[in-house]
Each structure stands twice: as C-alpha cells, then as structure tokens.
Coordinates of N, CA and C in Angstrom, one line a residue:
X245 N 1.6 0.1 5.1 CA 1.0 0.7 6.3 C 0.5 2.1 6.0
X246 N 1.4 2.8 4.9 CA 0.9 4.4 4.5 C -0.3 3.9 3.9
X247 N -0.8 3.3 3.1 CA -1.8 3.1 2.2 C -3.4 2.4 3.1
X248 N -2.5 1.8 4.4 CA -3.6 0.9 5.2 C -4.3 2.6 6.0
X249 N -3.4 3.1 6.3 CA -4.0 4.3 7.4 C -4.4 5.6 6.5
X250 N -4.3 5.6 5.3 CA -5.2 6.6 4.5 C -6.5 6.1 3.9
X251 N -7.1 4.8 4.0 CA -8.1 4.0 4.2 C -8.6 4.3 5.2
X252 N -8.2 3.8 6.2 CA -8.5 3.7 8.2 C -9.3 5.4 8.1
X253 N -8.5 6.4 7.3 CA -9.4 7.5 8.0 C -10.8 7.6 7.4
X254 N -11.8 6.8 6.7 CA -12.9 6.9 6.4 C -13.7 5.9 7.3
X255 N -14.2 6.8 8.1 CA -15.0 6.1 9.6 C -15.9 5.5 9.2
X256 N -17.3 6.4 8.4 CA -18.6 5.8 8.6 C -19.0 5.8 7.1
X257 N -20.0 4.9 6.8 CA -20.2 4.7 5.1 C -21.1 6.1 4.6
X258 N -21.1 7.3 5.3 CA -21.0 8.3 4.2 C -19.9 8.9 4.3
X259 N -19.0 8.6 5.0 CA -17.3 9.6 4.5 C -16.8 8.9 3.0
X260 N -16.3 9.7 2.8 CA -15.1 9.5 1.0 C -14.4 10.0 1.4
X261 N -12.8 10.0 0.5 CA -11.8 10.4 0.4 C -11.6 11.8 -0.5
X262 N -11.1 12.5 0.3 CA -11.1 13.6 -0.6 C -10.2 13.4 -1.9
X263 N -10.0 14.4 -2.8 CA -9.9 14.2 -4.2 C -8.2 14.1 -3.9
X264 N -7.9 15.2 -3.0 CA -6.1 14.9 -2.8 C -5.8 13.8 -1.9
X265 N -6.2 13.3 -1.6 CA -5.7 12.1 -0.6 C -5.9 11.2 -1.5
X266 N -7.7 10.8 -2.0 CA -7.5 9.8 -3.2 C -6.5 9.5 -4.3
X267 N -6.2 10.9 -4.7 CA -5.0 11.1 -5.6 C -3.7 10.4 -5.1
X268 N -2.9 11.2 -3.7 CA -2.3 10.4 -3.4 C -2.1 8.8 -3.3
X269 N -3.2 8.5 -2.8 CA -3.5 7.0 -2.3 C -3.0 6.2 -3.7
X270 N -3.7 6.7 -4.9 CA -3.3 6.5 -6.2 C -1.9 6.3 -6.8
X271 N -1.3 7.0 -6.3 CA 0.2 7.5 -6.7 C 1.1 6.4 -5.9
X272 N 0.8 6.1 -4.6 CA 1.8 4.9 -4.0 C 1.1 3.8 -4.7
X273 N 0.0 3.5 -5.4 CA -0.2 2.1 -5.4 C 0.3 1.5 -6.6
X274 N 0.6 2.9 -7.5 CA 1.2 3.3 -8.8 C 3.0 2.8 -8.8
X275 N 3.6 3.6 -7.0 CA 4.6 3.2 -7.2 C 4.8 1.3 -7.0
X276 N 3.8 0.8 -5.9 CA 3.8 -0.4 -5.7 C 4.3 -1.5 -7.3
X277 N 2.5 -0.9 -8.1 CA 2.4 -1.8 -9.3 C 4.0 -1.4 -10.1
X278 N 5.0 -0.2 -10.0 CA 5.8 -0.2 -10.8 C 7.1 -1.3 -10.5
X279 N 7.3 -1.1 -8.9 CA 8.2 -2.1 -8.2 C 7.8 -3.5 -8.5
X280 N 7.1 -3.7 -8.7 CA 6.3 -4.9 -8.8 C 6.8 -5.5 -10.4
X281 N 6.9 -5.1 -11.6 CA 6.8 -4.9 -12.7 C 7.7 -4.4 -12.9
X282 N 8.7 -4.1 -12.7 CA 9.9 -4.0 -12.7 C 11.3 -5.1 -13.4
X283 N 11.7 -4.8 -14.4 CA 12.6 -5.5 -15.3 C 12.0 -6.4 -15.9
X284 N 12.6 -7.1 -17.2 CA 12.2 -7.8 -18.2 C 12.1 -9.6 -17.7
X285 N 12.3 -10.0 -16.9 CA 12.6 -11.6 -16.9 C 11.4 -11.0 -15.7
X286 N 10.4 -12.3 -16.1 CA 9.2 -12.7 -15.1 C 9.5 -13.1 -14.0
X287 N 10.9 -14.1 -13.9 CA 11.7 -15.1 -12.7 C 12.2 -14.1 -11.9
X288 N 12.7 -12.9 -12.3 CA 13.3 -12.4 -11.6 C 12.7 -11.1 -11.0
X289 N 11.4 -10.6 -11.4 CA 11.1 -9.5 -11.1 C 10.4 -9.9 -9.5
X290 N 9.9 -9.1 -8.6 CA 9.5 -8.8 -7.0 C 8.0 -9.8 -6.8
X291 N 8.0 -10.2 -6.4 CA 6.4 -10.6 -5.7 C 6.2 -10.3 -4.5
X292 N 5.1 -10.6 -4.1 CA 4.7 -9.9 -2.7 C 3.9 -11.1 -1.8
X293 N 3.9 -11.3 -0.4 CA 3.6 -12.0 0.0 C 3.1 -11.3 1.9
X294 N 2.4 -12.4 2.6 CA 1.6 -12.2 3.7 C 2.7 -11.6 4.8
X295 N 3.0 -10.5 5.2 CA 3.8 -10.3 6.1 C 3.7 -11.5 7.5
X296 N 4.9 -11.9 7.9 CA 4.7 -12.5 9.7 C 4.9 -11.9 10.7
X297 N 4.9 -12.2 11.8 CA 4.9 -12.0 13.0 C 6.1 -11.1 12.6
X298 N 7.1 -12.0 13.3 CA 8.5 -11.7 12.7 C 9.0 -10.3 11.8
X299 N 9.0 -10.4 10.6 CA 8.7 -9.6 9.6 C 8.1 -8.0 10.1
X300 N 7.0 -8.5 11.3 CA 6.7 -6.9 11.4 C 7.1 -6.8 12.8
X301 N 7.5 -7.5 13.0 CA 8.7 -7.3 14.4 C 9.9 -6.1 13.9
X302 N 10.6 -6.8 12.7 CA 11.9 -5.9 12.4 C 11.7 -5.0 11.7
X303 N 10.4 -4.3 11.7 CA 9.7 -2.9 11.1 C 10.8 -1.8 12.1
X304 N 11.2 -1.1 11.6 CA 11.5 0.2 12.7 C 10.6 0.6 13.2
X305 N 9.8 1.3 12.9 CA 8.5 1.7 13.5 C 8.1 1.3 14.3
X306 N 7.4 -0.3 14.0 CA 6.7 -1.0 15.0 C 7.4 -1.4 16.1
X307 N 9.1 -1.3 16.4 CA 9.9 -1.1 17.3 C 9.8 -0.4 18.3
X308 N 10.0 0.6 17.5 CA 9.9 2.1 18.4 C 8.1 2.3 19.2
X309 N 7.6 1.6 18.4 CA 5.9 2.0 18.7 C 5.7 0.8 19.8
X310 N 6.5 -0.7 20.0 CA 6.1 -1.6 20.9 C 6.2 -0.9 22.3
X311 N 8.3 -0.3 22.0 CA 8.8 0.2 22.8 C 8.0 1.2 23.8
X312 N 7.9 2.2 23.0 CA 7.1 3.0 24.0 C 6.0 2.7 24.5
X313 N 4.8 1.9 24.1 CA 3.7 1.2 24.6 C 3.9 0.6 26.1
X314 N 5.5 -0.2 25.8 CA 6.0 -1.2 27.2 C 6.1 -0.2 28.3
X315 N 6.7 0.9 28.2 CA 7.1 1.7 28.8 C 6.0 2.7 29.4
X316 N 5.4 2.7 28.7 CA 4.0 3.5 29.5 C 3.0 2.3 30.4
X317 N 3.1 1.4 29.5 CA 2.8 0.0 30.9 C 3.3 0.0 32.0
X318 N 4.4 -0.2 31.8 CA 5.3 -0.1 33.1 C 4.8 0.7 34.1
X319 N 5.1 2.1 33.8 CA 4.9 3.2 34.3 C 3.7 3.5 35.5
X320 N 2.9 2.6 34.7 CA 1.2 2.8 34.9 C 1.2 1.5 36.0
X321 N 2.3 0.6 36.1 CA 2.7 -0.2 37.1 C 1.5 -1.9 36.7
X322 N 1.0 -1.5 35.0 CA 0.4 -3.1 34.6 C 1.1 -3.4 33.7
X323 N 2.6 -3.2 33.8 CA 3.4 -3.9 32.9 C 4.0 -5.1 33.7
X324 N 5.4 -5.6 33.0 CA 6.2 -6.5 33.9 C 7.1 -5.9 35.1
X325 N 7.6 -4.2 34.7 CA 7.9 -3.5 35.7 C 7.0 -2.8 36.7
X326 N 7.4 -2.2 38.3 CA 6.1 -1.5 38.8 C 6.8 -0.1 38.3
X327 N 6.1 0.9 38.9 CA 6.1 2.2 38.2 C 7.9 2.6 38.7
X328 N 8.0 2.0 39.9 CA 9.2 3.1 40.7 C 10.4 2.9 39.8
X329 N 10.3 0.8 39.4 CA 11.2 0.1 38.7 C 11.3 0.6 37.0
X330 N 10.2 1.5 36.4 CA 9.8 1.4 35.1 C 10.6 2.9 35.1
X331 N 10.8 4.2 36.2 CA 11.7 4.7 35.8 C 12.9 4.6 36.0
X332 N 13.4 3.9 36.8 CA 14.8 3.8 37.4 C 15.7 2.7 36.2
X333 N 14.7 1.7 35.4 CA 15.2 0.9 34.3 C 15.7 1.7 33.0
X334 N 17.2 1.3 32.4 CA 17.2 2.1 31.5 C 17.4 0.6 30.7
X335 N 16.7 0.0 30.0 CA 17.2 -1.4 29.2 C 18.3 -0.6 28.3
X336 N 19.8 -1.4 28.4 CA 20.4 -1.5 27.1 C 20.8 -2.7 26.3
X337 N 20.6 -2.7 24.7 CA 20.6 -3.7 23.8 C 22.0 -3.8 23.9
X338 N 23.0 -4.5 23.7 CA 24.1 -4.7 23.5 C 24.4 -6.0 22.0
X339 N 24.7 -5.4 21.0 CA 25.5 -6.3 19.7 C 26.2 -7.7 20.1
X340 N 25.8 -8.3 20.3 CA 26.0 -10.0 20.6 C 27.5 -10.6 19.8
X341 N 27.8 -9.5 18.5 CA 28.9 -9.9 17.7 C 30.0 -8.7 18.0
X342 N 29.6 -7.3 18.4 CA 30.9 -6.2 18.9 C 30.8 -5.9 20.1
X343 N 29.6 -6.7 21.1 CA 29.8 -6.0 22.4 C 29.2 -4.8 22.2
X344 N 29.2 -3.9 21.4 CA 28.6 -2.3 22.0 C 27.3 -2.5 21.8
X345 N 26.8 -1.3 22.7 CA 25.7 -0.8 22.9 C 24.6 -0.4 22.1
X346 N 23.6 -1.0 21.3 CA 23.0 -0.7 20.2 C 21.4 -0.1 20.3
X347 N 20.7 0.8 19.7 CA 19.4 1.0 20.3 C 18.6 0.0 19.3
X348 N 17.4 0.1 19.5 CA 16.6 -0.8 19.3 C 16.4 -0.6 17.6
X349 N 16.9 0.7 17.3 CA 16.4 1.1 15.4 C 17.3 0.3 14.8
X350 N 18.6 0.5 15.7 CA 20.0 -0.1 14.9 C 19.7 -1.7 15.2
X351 N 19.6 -2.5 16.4 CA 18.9 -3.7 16.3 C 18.2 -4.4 15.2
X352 N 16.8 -3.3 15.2 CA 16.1 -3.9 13.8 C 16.6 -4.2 12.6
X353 N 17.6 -2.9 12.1 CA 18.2 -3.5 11.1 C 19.5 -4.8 11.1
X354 N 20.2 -4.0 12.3 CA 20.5 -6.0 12.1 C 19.9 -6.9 11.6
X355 N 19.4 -7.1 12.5 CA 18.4 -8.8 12.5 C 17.8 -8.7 11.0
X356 N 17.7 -7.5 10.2 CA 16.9 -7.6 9.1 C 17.9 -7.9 7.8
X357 N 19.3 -7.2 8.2 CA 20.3 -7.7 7.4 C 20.7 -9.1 7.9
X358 N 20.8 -9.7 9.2 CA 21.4 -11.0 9.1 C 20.2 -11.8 8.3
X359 N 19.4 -11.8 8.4 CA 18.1 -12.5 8.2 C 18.3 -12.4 6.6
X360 N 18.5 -11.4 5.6 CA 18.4 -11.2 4.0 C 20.1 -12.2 3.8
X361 N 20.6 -12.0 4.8 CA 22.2 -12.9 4.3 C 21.9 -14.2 4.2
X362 N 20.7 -15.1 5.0 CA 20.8 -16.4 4.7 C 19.4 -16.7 4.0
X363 N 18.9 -15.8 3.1 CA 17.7 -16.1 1.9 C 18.0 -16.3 1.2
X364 N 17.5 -17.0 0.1 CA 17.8 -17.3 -1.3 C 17.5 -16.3 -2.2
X365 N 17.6 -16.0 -3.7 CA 17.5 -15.5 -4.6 C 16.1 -15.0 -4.6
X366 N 15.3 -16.7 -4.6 CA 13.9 -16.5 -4.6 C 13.6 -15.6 -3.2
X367 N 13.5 -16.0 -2.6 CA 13.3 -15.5 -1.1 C 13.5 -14.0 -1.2
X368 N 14.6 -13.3 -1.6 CA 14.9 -12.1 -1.5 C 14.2 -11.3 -2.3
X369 N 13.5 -12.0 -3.5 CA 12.4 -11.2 -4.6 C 11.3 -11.1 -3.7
X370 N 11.0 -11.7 -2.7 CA 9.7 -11.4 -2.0 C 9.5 -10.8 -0.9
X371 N 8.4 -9.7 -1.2 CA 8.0 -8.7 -0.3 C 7.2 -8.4 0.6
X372 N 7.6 -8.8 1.8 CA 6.6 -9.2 3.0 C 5.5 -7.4 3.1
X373 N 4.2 -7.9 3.3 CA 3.0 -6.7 3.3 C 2.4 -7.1 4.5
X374 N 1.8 -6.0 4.7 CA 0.7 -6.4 5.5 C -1.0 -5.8 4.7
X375 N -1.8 -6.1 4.5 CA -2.8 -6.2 3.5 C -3.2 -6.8 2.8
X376 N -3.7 -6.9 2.1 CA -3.8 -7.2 0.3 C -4.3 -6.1 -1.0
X377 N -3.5 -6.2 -1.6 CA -3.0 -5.5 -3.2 C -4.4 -5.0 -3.5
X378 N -5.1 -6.8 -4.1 CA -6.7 -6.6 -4.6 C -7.1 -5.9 -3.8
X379 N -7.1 -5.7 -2.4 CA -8.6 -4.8 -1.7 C -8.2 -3.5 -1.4
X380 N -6.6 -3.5 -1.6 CA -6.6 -1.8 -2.1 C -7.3 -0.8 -3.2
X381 N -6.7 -1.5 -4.7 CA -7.2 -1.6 -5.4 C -8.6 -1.0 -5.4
X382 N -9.6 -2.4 -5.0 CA -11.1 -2.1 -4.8 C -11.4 -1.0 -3.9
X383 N -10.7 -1.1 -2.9 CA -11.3 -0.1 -1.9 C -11.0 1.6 -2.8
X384 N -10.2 1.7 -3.7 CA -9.6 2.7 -4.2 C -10.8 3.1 -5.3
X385 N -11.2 2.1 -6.0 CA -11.8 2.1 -7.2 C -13.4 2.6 -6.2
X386 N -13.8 1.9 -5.3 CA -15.1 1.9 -4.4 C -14.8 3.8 -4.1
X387 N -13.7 4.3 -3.4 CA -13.7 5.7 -3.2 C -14.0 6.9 -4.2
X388 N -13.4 6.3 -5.9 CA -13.3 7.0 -6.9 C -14.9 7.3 -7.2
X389 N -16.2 6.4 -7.1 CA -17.5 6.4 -7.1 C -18.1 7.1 -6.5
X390 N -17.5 6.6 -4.7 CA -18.4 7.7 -3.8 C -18.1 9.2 -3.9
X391 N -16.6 9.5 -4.0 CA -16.0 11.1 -4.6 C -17.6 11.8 -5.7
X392 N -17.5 11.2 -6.5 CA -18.6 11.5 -7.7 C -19.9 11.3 -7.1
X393 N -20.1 11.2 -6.6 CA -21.5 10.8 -5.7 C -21.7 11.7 -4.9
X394 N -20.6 12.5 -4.0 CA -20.9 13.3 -2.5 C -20.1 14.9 -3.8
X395 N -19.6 15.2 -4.5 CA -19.3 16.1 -4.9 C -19.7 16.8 -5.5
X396 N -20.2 18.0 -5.8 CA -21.2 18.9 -6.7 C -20.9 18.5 -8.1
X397 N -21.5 17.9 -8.7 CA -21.6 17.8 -10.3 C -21.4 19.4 -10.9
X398 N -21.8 20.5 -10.4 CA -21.6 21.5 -11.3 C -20.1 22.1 -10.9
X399 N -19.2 22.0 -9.9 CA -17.9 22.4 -9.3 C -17.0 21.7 -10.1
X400 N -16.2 22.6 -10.4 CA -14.9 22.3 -11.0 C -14.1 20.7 -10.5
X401 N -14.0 20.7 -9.0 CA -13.8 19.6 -8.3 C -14.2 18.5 -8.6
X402 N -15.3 18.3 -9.0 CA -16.2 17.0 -9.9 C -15.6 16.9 -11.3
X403 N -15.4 17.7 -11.8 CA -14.7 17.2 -13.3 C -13.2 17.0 -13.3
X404 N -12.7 17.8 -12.3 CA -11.3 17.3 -12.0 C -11.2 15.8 -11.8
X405 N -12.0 15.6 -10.9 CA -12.3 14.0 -10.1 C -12.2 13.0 -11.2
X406 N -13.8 13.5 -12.0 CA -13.4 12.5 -13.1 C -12.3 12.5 -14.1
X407 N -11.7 13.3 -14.0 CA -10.3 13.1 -15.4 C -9.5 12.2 -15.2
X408 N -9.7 11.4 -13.2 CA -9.0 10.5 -12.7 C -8.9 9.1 -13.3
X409 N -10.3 9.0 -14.0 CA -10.5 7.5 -14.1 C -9.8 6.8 -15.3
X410 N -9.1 7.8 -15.7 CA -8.4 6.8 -16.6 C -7.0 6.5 -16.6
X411 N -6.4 7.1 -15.1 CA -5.4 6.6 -14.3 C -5.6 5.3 -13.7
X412 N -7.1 5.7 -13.1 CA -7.1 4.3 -12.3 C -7.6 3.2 -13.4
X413 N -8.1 3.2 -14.6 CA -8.1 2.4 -15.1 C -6.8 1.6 -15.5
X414 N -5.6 2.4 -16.0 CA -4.4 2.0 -16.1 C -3.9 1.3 -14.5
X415 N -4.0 2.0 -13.4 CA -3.7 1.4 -12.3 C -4.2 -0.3 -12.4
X416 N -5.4 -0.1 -12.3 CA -6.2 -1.7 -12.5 C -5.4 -2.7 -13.3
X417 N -5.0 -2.2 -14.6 CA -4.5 -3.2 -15.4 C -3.4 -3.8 -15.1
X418 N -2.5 -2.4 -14.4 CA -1.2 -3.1 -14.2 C -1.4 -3.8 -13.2
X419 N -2.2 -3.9 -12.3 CA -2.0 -4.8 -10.9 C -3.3 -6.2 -11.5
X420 N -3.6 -5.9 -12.1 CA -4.2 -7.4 -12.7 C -2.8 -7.8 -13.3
X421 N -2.6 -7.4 -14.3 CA -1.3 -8.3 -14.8 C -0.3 -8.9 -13.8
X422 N 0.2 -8.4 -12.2 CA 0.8 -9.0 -11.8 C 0.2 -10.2 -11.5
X423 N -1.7 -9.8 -11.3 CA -1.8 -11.4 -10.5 C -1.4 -12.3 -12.0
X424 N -1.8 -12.1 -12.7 CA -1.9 -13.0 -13.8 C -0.7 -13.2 -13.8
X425 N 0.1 -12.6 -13.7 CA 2.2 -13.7 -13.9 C 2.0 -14.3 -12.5
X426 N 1.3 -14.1 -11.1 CA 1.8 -14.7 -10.0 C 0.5 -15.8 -10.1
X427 N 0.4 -16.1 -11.2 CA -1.1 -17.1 -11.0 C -2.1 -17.0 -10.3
X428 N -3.1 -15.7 -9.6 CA -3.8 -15.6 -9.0 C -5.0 -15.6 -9.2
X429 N -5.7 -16.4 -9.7 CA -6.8 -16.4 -10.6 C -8.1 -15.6 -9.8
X430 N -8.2 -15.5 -8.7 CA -9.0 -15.1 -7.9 C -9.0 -13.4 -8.0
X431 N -7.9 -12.9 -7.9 CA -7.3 -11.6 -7.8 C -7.8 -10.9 -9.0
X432 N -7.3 -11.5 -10.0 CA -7.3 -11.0 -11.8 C -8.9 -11.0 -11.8
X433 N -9.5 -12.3 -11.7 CA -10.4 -12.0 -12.3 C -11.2 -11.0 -11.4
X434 N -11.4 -10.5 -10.4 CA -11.8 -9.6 -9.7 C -11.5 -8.2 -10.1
X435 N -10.2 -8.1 -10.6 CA -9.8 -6.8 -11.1 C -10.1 -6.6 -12.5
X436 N -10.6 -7.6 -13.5 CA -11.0 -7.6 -14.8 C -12.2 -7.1 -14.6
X437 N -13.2 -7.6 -13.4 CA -14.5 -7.2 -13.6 C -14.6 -5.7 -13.6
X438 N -13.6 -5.1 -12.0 CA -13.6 -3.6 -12.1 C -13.1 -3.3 -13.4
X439 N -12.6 -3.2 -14.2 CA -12.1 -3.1 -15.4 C -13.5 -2.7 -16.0
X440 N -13.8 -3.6 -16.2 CA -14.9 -4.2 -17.5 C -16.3 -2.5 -17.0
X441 N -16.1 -2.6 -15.8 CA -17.2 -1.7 -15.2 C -17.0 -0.3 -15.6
X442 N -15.6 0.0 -15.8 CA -15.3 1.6 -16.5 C -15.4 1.6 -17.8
X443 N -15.7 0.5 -18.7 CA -15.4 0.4 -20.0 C -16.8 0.2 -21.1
X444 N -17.5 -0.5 -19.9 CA -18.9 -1.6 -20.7 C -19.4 -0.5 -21.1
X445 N -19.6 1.1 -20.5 CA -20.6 1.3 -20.9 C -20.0 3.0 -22.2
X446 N -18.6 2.6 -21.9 CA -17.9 3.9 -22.7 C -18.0 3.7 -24.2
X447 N -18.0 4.6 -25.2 CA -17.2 4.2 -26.9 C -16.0 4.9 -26.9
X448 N -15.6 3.5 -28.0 CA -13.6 4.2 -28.2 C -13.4 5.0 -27.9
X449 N -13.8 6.2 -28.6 CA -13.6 8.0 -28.7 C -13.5 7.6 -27.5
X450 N -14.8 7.8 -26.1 CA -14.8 8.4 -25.3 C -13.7 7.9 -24.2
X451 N -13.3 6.6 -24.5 CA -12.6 5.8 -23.8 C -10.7 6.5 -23.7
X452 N -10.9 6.5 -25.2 CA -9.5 7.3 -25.8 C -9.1 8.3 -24.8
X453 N -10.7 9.5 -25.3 CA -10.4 10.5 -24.8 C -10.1 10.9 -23.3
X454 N -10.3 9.5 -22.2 CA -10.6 9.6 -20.9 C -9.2 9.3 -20.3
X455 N -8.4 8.4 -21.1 CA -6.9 7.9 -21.2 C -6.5 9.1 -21.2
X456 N -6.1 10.1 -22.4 CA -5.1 11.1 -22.4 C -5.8 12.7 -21.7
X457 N -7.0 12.6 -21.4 CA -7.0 13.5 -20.5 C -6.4 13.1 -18.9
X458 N -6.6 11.7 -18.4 CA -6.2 11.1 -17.5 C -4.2 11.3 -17.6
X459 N -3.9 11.3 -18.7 CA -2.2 11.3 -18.5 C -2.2 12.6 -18.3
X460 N -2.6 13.5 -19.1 CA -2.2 15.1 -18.8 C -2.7 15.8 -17.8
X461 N -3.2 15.4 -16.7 CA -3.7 15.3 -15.4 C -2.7 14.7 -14.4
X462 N -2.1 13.7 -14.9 CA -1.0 13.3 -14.0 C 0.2 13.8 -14.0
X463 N 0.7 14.3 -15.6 CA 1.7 15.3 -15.6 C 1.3 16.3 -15.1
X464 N 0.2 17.4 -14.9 CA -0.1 18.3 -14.5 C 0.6 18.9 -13.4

C-alpha cells in the first residue's frame, strides 16, 4: 500500500517523481525482492499472491479506516444509524473465546492469528498484496526516464539521478528471477526486455562502471 500511494501521488503525465521519493520507492521494492529471495531451498522461500476481500479486511489499517468512514456515515444520518443514534452508540467487540472486551486493532489480529493456525506450510509461504510486483517495477523504471527528462542535464541533481541506474538495473534482475522460480513467463519476459533497454546500448567498461558507481551511491 506504501509503494501503491507513492505512485498515486503523480497526477498528470508531466509530474515525475522526485529523485528522493524515487529513491525511496526503490529501497522498499529492494526490501520486497530480498524477502522474496530469502533462504536457500526454492520450496521453501515466500511467494506472493492476489490479496482478497478478506485478507484486506484483517489489515489494521483498513480496520481503523472502514471504521471511521461508518461512523461519519452514521453521523451524517446515510449510514445504518440516524445521527442522534450514531452518537449515543458505542459498539463493543467482545472475544467470543475470553468474553472481554476487545477493539477492533486487537480483533484484526485475532482473526489473522486464528486464520495462520489452520494454513499449511505452503499456504503460510504466501503473501497476500494488493498490486502487482511487474508494474511496480515498470512504473519505477518508466519514473527513472522521466526524472532524466524534466531535470536539468547541467545540475548536479541529473548526475546524481543517473548513478541510480545501476541499482535499478540490479533491482530488475532480482525480481525477474523471482518470476522465473514462480514460473511467470509473462512477468520475466517483460522484465528482461526492461533489462535489455539499460544495457543494448552500453559497453562493458561503461556498464561496469554504472554498477559500482550505482553501489557506492547506495552505501552513500
């Protein structure tokens, strides 16, 4: 959802992402591809899959965010309560297994721990999203262009920018390789082409040198 709403803020097709936000945006997709890629057995490492209904029911967030929504309905007297009834209502949850009184945060996780107690092995490797990986990815790689595009070529800011690309080129590989272990043929080859696009037109040297300027930029 952090990654969906740092997208969302580019309104109209001449906004870009500034160079620190891009960066950021960079850096979680980084942690994603690591989680993802994570330990030596293929069987055993995380996959990702289409969040449900459900699934983003037992979000805390989206809890707290229905919640208040209902409540200002109410209020406004087009909910299920009228306004008089919407303040005088205090709903309390009550724990169905201790009797007490629970709010709605502590709820969620319930249901999200009973729900992980009767998954399987497999089932518990996988990670409900909302999005998709690949059009992060793209959309990320589509921002890294326009940045270079809207930025003064002679401003320090423009060469900073580009020292990026050989993060995101590393970025790209590792999230191709997941599709390729999760058989996604559609995904990979999509991400090989961005690939092929930073590379077709570089030599070794320059390619090399775009890598280790790109790491010591990230250590930076």
């Amino acid at each position: 959802h952090v990654i969906t709403a740092q997208f969302d803020t580019i309104r109209t097709l001449d906004d870009f992402m500034e160079t620190a936000s891009w960066k950021t945006c960079m850096e979680r997709l980084n942690r994603v591809a690591d989680v993802l890629e994570d330990g030596d057995d293929d069987a055993k490492k995380y996959q990702l899959c289409t969040a449900s209904a459900e699934d983003d029911d037992l979000m805390i967030g989206n809890v707290l965010a229905k919640k208040k929504d209902s409540k200002m309905k109410d209020a406004a007297g087009v909910g299920e309560l009228g306004a008089l009834e919407a303040v005088a209502a205090d709903k309390q949850l009550v724990n169905p297994h201790t009797g007490e009184v629970e709010t709605e945060d502590e709820r969620a996780e319930r249901l999200r721990v009973e729900k992980e107690a009767n998954m399987t092995e497999e089932e518990l490797r996988m990670i409900p999203v909302a999005g998709s990986l690949s059009l992060f990815v793209t959309r990320l790689d589509e921002e890294y262009f326009k940045g270079l595009k809207r930025i003064s070529p002679h401003s320090i800011d423009y060469v900073h920018h580009l020292r990026h690309e050989g993060s995101l080129v590393d970025l790209i590989t590792k999230i191709r390789q997941y599709f390729i272990r999760v058989d996604s043929e559609a995904e990979a080859a999509e991400l090989s082409l961005l690939k092929l696009e930073h590379l077709y037109y570089c030599h070794d040297n320059i390619a090399d040198q775009l890598n280790i300027i790109g790491k010591d930029t990230d250590s930076a």
